[in-house]
Coordinates of C-alpha atoms in Angstrom, one line a residue:
Chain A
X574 CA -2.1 9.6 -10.7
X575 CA -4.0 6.6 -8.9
X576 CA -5.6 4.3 -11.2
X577 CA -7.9 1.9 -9.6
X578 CA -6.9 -1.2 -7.5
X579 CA -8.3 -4.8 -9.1
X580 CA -9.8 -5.4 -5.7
X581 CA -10.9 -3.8 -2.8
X582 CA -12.9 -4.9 0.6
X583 CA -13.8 -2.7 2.9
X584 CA -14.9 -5.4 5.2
X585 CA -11.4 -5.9 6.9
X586 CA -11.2 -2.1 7.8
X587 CA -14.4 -2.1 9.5
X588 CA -14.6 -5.5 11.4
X589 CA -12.0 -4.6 13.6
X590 CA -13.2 -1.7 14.3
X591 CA -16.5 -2.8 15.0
X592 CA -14.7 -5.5 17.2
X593 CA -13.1 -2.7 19.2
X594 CA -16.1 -0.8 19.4
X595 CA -18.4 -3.7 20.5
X596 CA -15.9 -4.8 23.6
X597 CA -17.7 -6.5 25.7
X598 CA -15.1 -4.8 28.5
X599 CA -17.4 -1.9 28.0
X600 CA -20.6 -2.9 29.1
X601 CA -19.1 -5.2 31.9
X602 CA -17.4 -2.3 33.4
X603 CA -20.6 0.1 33.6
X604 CA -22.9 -2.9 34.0
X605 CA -25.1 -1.4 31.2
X606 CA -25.3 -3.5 27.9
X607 CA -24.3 -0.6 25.5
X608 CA -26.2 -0.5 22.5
X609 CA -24.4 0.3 18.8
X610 CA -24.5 4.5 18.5
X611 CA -25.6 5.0 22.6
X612 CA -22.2 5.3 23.6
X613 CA -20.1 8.0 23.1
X614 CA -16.4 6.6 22.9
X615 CA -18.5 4.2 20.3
X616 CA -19.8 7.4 18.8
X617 CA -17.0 9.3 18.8
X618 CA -14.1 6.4 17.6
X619 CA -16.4 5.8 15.1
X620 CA -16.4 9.2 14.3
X621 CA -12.8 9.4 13.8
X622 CA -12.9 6.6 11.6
X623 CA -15.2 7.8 9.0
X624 CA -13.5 11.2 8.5
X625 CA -10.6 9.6 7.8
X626 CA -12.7 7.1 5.3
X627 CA -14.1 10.4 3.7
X628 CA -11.0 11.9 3.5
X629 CA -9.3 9.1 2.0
X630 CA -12.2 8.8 -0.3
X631 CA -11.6 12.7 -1.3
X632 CA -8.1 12.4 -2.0
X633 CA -8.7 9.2 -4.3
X634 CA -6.4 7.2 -1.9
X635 CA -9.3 4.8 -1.6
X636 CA -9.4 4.0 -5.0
X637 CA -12.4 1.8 -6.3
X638 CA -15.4 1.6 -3.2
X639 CA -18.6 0.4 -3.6
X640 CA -20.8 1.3 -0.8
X641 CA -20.4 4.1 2.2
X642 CA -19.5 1.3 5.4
X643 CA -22.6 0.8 7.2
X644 CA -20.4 1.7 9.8
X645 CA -20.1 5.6 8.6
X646 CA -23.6 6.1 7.1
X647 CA -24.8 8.5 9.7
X648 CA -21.7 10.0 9.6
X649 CA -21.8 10.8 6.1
X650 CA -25.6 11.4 6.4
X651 CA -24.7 14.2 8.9
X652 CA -21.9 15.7 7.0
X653 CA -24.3 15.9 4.2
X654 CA -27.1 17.7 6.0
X655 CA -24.5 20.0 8.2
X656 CA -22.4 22.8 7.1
X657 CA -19.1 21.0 6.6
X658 CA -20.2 19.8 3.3
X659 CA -20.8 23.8 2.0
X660 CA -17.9 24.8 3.6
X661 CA -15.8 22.1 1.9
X662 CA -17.9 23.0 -2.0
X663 CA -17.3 27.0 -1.3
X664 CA -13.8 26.8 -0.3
X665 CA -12.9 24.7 -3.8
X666 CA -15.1 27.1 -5.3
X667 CA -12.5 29.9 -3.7
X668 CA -9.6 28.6 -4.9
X669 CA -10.7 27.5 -8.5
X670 CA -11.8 31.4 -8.6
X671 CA -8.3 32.6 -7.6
X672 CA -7.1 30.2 -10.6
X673 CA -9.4 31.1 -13.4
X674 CA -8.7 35.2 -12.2
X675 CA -4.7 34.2 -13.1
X676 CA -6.0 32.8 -16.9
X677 CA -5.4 35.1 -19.9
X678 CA -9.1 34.4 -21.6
X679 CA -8.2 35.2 -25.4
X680 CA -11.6 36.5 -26.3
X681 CA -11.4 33.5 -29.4
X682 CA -14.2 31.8 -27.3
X683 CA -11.9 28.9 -26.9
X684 CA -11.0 29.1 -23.3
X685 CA -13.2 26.4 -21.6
X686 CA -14.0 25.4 -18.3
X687 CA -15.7 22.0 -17.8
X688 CA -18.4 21.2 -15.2
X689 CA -19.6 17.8 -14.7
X690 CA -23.4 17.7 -13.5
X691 CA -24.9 14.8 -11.0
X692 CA -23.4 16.1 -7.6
X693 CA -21.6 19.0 -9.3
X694 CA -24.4 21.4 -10.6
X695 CA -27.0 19.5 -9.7
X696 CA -27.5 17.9 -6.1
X697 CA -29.4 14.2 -6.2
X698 CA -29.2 14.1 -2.3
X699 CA -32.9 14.0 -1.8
X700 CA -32.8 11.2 -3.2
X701 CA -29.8 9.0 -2.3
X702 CA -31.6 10.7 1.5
X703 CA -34.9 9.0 0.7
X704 CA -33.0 5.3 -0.7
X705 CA -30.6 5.0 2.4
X706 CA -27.3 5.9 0.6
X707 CA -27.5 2.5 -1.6
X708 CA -26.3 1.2 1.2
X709 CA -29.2 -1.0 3.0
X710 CA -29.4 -4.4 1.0
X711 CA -33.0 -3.9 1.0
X712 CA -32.1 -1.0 -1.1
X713 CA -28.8 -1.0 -3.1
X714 CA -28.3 1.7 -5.9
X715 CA -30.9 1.2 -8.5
X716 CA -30.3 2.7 -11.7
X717 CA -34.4 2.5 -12.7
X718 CA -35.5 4.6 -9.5
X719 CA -32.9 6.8 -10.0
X720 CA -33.7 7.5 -13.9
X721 CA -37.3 8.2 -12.6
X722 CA -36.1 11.1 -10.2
X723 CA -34.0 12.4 -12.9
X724 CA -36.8 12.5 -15.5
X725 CA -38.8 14.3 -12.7
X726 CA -35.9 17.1 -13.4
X727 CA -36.3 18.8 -10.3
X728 CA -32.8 18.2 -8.7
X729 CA -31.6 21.8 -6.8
X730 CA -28.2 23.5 -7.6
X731 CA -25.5 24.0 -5.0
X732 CA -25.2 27.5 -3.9
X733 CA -21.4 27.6 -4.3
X734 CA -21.8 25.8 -8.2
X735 CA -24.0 28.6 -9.1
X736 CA -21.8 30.9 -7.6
X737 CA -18.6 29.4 -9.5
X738 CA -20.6 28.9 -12.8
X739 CA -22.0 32.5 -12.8
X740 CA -18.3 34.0 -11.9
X741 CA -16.6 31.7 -14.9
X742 CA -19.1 33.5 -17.5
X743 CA -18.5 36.5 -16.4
X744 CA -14.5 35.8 -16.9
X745 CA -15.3 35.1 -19.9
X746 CA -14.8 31.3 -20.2
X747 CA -16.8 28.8 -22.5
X748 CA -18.7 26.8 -20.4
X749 CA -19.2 22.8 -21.8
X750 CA -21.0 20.6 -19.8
X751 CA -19.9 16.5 -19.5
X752 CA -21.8 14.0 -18.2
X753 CA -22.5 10.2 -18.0
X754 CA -26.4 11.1 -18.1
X755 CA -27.4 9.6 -21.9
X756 CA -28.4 11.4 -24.8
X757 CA -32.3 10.7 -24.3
X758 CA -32.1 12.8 -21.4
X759 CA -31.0 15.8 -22.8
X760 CA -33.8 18.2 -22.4
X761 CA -35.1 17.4 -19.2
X762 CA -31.2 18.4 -17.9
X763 CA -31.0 21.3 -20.1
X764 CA -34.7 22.3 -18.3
X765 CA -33.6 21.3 -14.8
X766 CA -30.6 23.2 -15.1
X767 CA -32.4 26.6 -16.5
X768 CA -34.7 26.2 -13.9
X769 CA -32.4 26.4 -10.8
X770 CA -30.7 29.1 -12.6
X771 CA -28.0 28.1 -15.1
X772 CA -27.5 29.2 -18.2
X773 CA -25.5 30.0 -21.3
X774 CA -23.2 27.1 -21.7
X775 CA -21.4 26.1 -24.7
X776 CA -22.0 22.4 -24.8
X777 CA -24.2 19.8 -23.4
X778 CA -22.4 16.6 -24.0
X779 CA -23.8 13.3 -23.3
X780 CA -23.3 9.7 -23.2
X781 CA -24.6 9.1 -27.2
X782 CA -24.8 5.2 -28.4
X783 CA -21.2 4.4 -29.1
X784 CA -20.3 6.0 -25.6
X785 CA -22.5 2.9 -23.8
X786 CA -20.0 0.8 -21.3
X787 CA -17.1 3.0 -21.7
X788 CA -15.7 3.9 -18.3
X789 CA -16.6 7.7 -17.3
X790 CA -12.9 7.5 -17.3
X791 CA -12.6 6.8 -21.3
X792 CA -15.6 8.2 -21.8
X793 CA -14.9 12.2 -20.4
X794 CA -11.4 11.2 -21.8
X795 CA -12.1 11.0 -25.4
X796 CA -14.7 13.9 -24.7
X797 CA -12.1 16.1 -24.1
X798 CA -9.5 15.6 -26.5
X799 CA -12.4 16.1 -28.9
X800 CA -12.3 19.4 -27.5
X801 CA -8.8 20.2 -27.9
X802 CA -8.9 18.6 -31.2
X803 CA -11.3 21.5 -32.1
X804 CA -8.9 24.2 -31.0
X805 CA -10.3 24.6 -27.3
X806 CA -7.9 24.8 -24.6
X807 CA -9.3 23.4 -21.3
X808 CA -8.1 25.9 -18.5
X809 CA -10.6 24.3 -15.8
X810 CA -12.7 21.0 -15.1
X811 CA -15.2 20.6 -11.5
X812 CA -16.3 17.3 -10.9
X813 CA -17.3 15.1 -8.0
X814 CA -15.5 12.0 -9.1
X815 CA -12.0 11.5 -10.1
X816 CA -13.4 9.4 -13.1
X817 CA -14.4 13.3 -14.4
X818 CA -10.8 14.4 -13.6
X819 CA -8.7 12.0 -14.4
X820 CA -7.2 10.1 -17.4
X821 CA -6.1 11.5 -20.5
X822 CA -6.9 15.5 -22.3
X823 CA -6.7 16.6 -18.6
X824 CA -7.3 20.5 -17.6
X825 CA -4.8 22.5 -16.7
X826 CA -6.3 22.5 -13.3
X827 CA -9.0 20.0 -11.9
X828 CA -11.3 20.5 -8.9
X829 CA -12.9 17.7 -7.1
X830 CA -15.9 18.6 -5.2
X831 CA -16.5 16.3 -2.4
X832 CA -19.0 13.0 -2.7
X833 CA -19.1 10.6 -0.2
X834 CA -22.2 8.8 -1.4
X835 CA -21.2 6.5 -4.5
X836 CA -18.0 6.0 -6.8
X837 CA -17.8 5.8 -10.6
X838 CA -14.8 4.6 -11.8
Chain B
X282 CA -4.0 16.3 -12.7
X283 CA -3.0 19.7 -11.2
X284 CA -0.5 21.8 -11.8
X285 CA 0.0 24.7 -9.3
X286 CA -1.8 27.5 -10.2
X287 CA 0.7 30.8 -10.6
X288 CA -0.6 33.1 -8.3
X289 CA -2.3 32.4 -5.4
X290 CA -3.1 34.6 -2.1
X291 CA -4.9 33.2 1.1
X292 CA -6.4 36.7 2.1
X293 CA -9.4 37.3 0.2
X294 CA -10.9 33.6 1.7
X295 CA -9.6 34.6 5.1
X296 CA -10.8 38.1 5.4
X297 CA -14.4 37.8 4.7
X298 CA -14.2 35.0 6.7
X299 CA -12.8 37.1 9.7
X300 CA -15.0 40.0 9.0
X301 CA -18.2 37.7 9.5
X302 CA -16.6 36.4 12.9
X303 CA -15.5 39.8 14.0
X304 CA -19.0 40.8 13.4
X305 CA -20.2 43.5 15.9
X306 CA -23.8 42.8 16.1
X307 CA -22.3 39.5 18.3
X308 CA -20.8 41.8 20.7
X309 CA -24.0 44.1 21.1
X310 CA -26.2 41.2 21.7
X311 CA -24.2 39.8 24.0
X312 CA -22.8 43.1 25.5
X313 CA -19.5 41.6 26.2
X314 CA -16.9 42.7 23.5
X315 CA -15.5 39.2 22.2
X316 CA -11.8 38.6 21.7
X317 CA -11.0 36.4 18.7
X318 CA -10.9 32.4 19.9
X319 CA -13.5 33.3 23.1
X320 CA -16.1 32.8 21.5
X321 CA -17.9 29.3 21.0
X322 CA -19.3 30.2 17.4
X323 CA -16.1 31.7 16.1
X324 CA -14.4 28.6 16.9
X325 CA -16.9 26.8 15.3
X326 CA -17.0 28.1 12.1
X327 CA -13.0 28.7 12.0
X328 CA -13.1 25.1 12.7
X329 CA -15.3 24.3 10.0
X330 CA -13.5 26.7 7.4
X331 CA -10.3 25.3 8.4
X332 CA -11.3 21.4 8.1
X333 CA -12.4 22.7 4.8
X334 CA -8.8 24.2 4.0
X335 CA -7.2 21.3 5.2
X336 CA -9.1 19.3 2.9
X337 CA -8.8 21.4 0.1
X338 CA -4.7 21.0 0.9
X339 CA -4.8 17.1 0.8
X340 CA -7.1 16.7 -2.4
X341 CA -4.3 19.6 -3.6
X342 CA -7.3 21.9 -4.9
X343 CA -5.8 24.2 -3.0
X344 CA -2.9 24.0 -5.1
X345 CA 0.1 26.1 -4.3
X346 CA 0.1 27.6 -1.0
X347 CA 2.5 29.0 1.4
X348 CA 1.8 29.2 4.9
X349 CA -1.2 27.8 6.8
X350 CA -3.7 30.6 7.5
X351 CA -3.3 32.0 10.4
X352 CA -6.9 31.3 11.7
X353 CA -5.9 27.7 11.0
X354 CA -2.7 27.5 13.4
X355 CA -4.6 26.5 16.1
X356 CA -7.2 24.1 14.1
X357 CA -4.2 22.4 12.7
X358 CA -2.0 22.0 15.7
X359 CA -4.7 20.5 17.5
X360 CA -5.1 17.9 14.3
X361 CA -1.5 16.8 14.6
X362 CA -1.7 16.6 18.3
X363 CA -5.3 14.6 18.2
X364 CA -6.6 11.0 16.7
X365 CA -7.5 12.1 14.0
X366 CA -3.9 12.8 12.0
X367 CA -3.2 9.1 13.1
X368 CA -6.2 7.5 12.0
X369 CA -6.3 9.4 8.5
X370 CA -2.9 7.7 8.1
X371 CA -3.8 4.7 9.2
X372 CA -6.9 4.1 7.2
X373 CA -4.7 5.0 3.9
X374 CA -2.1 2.4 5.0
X375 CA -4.9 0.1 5.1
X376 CA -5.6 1.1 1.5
X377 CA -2.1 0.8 0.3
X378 CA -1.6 -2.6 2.1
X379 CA -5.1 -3.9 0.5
X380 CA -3.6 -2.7 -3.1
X381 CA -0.2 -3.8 -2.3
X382 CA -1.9 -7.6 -1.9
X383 CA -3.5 -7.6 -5.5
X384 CA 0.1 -7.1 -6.9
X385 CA 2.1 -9.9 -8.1
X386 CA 5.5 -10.2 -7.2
X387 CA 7.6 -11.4 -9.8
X388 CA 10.6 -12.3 -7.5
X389 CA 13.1 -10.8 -9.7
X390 CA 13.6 -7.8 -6.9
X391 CA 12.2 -5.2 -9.6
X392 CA 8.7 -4.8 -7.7
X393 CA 9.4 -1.4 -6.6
X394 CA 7.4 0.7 -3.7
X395 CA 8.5 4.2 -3.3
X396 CA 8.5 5.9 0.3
X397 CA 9.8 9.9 1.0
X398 CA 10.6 10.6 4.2
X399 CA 9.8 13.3 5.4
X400 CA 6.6 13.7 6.9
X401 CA 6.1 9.7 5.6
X402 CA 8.4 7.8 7.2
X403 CA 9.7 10.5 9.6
X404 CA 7.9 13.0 11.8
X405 CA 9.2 16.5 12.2
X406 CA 6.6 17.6 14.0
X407 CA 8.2 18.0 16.9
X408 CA 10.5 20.9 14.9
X409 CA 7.4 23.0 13.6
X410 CA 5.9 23.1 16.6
X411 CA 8.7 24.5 18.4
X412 CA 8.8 27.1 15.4
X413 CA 5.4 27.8 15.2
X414 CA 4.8 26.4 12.4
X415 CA 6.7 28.4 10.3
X416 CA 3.5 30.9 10.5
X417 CA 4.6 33.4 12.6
X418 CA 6.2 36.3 11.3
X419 CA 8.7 36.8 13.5
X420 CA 9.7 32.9 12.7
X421 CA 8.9 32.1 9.3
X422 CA 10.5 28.8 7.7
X423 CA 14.1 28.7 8.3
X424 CA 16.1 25.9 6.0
X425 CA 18.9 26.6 8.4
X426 CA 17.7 25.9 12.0
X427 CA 15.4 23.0 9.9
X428 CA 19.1 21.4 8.2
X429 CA 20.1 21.6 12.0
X430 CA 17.2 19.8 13.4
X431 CA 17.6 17.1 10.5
X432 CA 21.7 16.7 11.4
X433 CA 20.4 15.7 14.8
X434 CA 18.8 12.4 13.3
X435 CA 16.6 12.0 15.9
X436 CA 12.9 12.4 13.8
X437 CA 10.3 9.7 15.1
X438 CA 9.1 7.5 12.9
X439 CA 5.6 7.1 12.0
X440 CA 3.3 4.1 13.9
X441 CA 1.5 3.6 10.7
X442 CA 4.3 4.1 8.3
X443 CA 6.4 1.7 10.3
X444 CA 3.2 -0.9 10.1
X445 CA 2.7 -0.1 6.3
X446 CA 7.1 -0.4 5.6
X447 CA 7.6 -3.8 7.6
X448 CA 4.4 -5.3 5.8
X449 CA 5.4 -4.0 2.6
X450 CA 8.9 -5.8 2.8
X451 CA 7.2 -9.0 3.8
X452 CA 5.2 -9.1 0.7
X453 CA 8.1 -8.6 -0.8
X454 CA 8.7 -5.8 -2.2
X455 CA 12.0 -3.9 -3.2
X456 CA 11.7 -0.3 -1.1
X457 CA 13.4 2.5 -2.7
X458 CA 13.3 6.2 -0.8
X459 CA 13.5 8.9 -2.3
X460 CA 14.1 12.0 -0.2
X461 CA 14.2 15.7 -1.6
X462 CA 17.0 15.7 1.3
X463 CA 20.6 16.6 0.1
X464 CA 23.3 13.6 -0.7
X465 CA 25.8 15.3 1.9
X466 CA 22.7 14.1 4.5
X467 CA 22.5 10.6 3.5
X468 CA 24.9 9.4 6.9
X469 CA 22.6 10.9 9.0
X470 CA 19.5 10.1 7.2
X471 CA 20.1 6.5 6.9
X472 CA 21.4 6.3 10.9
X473 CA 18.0 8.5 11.7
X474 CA 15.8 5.2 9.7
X475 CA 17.8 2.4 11.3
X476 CA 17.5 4.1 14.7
X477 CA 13.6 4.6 14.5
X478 CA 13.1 1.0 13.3
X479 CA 13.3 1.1 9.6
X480 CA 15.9 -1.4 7.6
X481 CA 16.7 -3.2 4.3
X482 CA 15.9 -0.8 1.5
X483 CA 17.1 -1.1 -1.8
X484 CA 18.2 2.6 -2.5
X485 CA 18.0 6.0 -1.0
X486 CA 17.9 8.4 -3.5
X487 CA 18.6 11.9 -2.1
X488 CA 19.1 15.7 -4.1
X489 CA 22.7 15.1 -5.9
X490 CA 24.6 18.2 -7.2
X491 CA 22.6 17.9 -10.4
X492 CA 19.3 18.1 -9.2
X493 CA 19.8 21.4 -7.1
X494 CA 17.4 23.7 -8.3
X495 CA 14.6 21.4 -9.7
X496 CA 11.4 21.2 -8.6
X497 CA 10.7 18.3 -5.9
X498 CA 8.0 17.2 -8.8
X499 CA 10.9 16.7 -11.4
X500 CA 13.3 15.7 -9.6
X501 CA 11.4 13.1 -8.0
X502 CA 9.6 11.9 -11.9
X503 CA 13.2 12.1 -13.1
X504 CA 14.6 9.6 -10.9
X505 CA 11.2 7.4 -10.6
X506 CA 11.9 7.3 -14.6
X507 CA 15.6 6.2 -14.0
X508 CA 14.4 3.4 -12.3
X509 CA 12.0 2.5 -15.0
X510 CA 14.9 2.9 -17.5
X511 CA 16.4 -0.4 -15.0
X512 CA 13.7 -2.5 -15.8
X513 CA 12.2 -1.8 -12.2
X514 CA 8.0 -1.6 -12.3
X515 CA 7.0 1.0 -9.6
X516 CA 3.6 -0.4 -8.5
X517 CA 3.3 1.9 -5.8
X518 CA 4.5 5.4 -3.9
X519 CA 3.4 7.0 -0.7
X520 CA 4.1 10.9 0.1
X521 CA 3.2 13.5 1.8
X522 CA 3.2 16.2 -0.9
X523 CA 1.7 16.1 -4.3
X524 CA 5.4 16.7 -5.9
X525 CA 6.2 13.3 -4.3
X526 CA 3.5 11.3 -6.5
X527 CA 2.7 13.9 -9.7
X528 CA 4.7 14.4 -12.8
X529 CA 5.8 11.6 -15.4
X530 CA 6.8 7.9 -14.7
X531 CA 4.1 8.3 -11.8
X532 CA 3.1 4.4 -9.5
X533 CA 0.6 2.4 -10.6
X534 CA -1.3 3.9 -7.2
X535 CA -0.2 6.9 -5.5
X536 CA -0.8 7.3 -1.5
X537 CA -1.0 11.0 -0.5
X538 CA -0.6 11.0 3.2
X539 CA -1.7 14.0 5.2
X540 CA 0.3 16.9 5.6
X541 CA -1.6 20.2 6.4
X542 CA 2.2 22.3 7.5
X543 CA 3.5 23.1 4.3
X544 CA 3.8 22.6 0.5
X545 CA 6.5 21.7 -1.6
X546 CA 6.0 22.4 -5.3

């Protein structure tokens, strides 16, 4: 569908805003110089604004991003920490029931259902929480801090993952697991996974050497039309990022599961 | 990406739903029996849930669906009457605007942007909110009293599609429309543009005696792959529905505009 655009600013959807929202008009009207976040029309436009950023961001129609706008930070903080985000993960989880319930399973153990991992089994919140989103320049994304929580290999499962994973066994799909984590950190997954309570999957697939600087794109691409090539049929795919959902070997049905942190293209 | 899944029912997310809100121990706390919509709780989580359908709708894991849930009527009235509607549209015209720069225009006329028009360029709100939606069951959807709304030609236009059409045009692109609207509506159709503000397109494509029957989603990659045969490079499309962008000879990017009232497979 959408492929990603060769360049994209967010800067001249936000300055405007941030014009608007920093009218001097306001403050002379009440007399009271109105700090960034203490006024509620401020609060509240801004508000507006970043669910439509989020939403636009869901439905790929924002293409390649790089950061959250510092602008919608606590916005996406609180949407993170409230019960939107669950409600949002359990309702996909609903409907990509409703779908695999409709799927003839053939009992050859070739009906497979993918699942990414990072922000699809596994949440890394904690610690985008604790490194302000990437966003701060202080603090941009950095990949060595964030290899040192994965190692640590106590990232919790989502509720509504488990709950999806659990019901897909017990339909009977394979389960194969794809993500851009690399090879060398295979068992520390396959531990942190068993220990919030998955298990039995088909496949743990990895980024191995001659998968280094392929697009997650390519990458889950070429992953699964190995698959296919083997005689599975790919009836399902969850993933946080249209990079996991996209491209080419596509499933029959993809789910994205919301992210408003980061973007891999 | 997705294809709809075959069967499909809203009641099993709705129900439990309901029977959590309907919940008795409420009323015995509280010792006032509750009516649905009285209480601030129930309207908060309906809200929630229903933000979460809507969103499952516009990222189309939802799929096919039929009718808006009914504990969503409200929820979603309220989002076309409120900011937010506008600004989700607007923050994806600023996408498509900040895509539409990056491309270059050959000036050879074959730099194609596709618009449909209903619920894109033109608003009929104002009909499905006089018919409930097409929710209610003593008023479901009607394709006649609709063809008679449509024969009036007098939809609104769309502040942000208007924005997005004129600043397409001066970039200089060649607009082509393609409407799931019959060919015996094109007098009306083209009179209900020019009225609302909209003017020099290239072609407006609309359901020919052929096409009855088809699916909007090939009809619509049918003709997009006409105008491919021509030598014309589609660079970009902007819909309301998922049929409008999905399929074969899809845009380079594809701008799913909100549309939470119905589906069109």
């Amino acid at each position: 569908m959408a492929s990603p655009p060769r360049d994209l600013s967010m800067s001249f959807f936000v300055l405007p805003l941030l014009a608007l929202l920093i009218n001097p008009a306001t403050s002379i009207r009440t007399s009271i110089i109105k700090l960034p976040g203490s006024d509620g029309s401020r609060s509240s436009a801004a508000d507006t604004y970043c669910e439509s950023w989020r939403l636009a961001v869901e439905t790929n129609n924002a293409g390649t991003w790089d950061v959250i706008p510092s602008l919608c930070v606590d916005s996406v903080a609180g949407y993170l920490k409230g019960d939107e985000y669950g409600s949002d993960y359990s309702v996909i989880v609903d409907y990509a029931l409703a779908f695999a319930k409709t799927v003839k399973i053939s009992g050859d153990g070739k009906d497979v259902w993918i699942f990414d991992i990072d922000e699809t089994l596994l949440t890394n919140i904690g610690y985008y929480r604790a490194h302000g989103y990437g966003v701060s320049r202080s603090e941009p994304f950095d990949s060595k801090s964030f290899n040192e929580w994965v190692v640590q290999g106590t990232a919790p499962a989502f509720a509504a993952s488990l709950r999806m994973y659990n019901a897909l066994k017990k339909l009977g799909f394979t389960i194969v697991l794809l993500t851009g984590r690399d090879e060398d950190q295979r068992n520390v997954t396959e531990t942190n996974l068993r220990d919030v309570g998955y298990s039995g999957w088909e496949r743990l697939i990895l980024r191995g050497q001659d998968d280094q600087g392929k697009s997650a794109t390519n990458y889950k691409s070429e992953q699964r039309s190995k698959l296919i090539d083997q005689g599975f049929k790919i009836h399902g795919n969850t993933g946080d990022q249209w990079s996991d959902l996209l491209g080419f070997a596509v499933a029959d049905r993809s789910f994205k599961v919301p992210n408003p942190m980061y973007y891999i293209p």
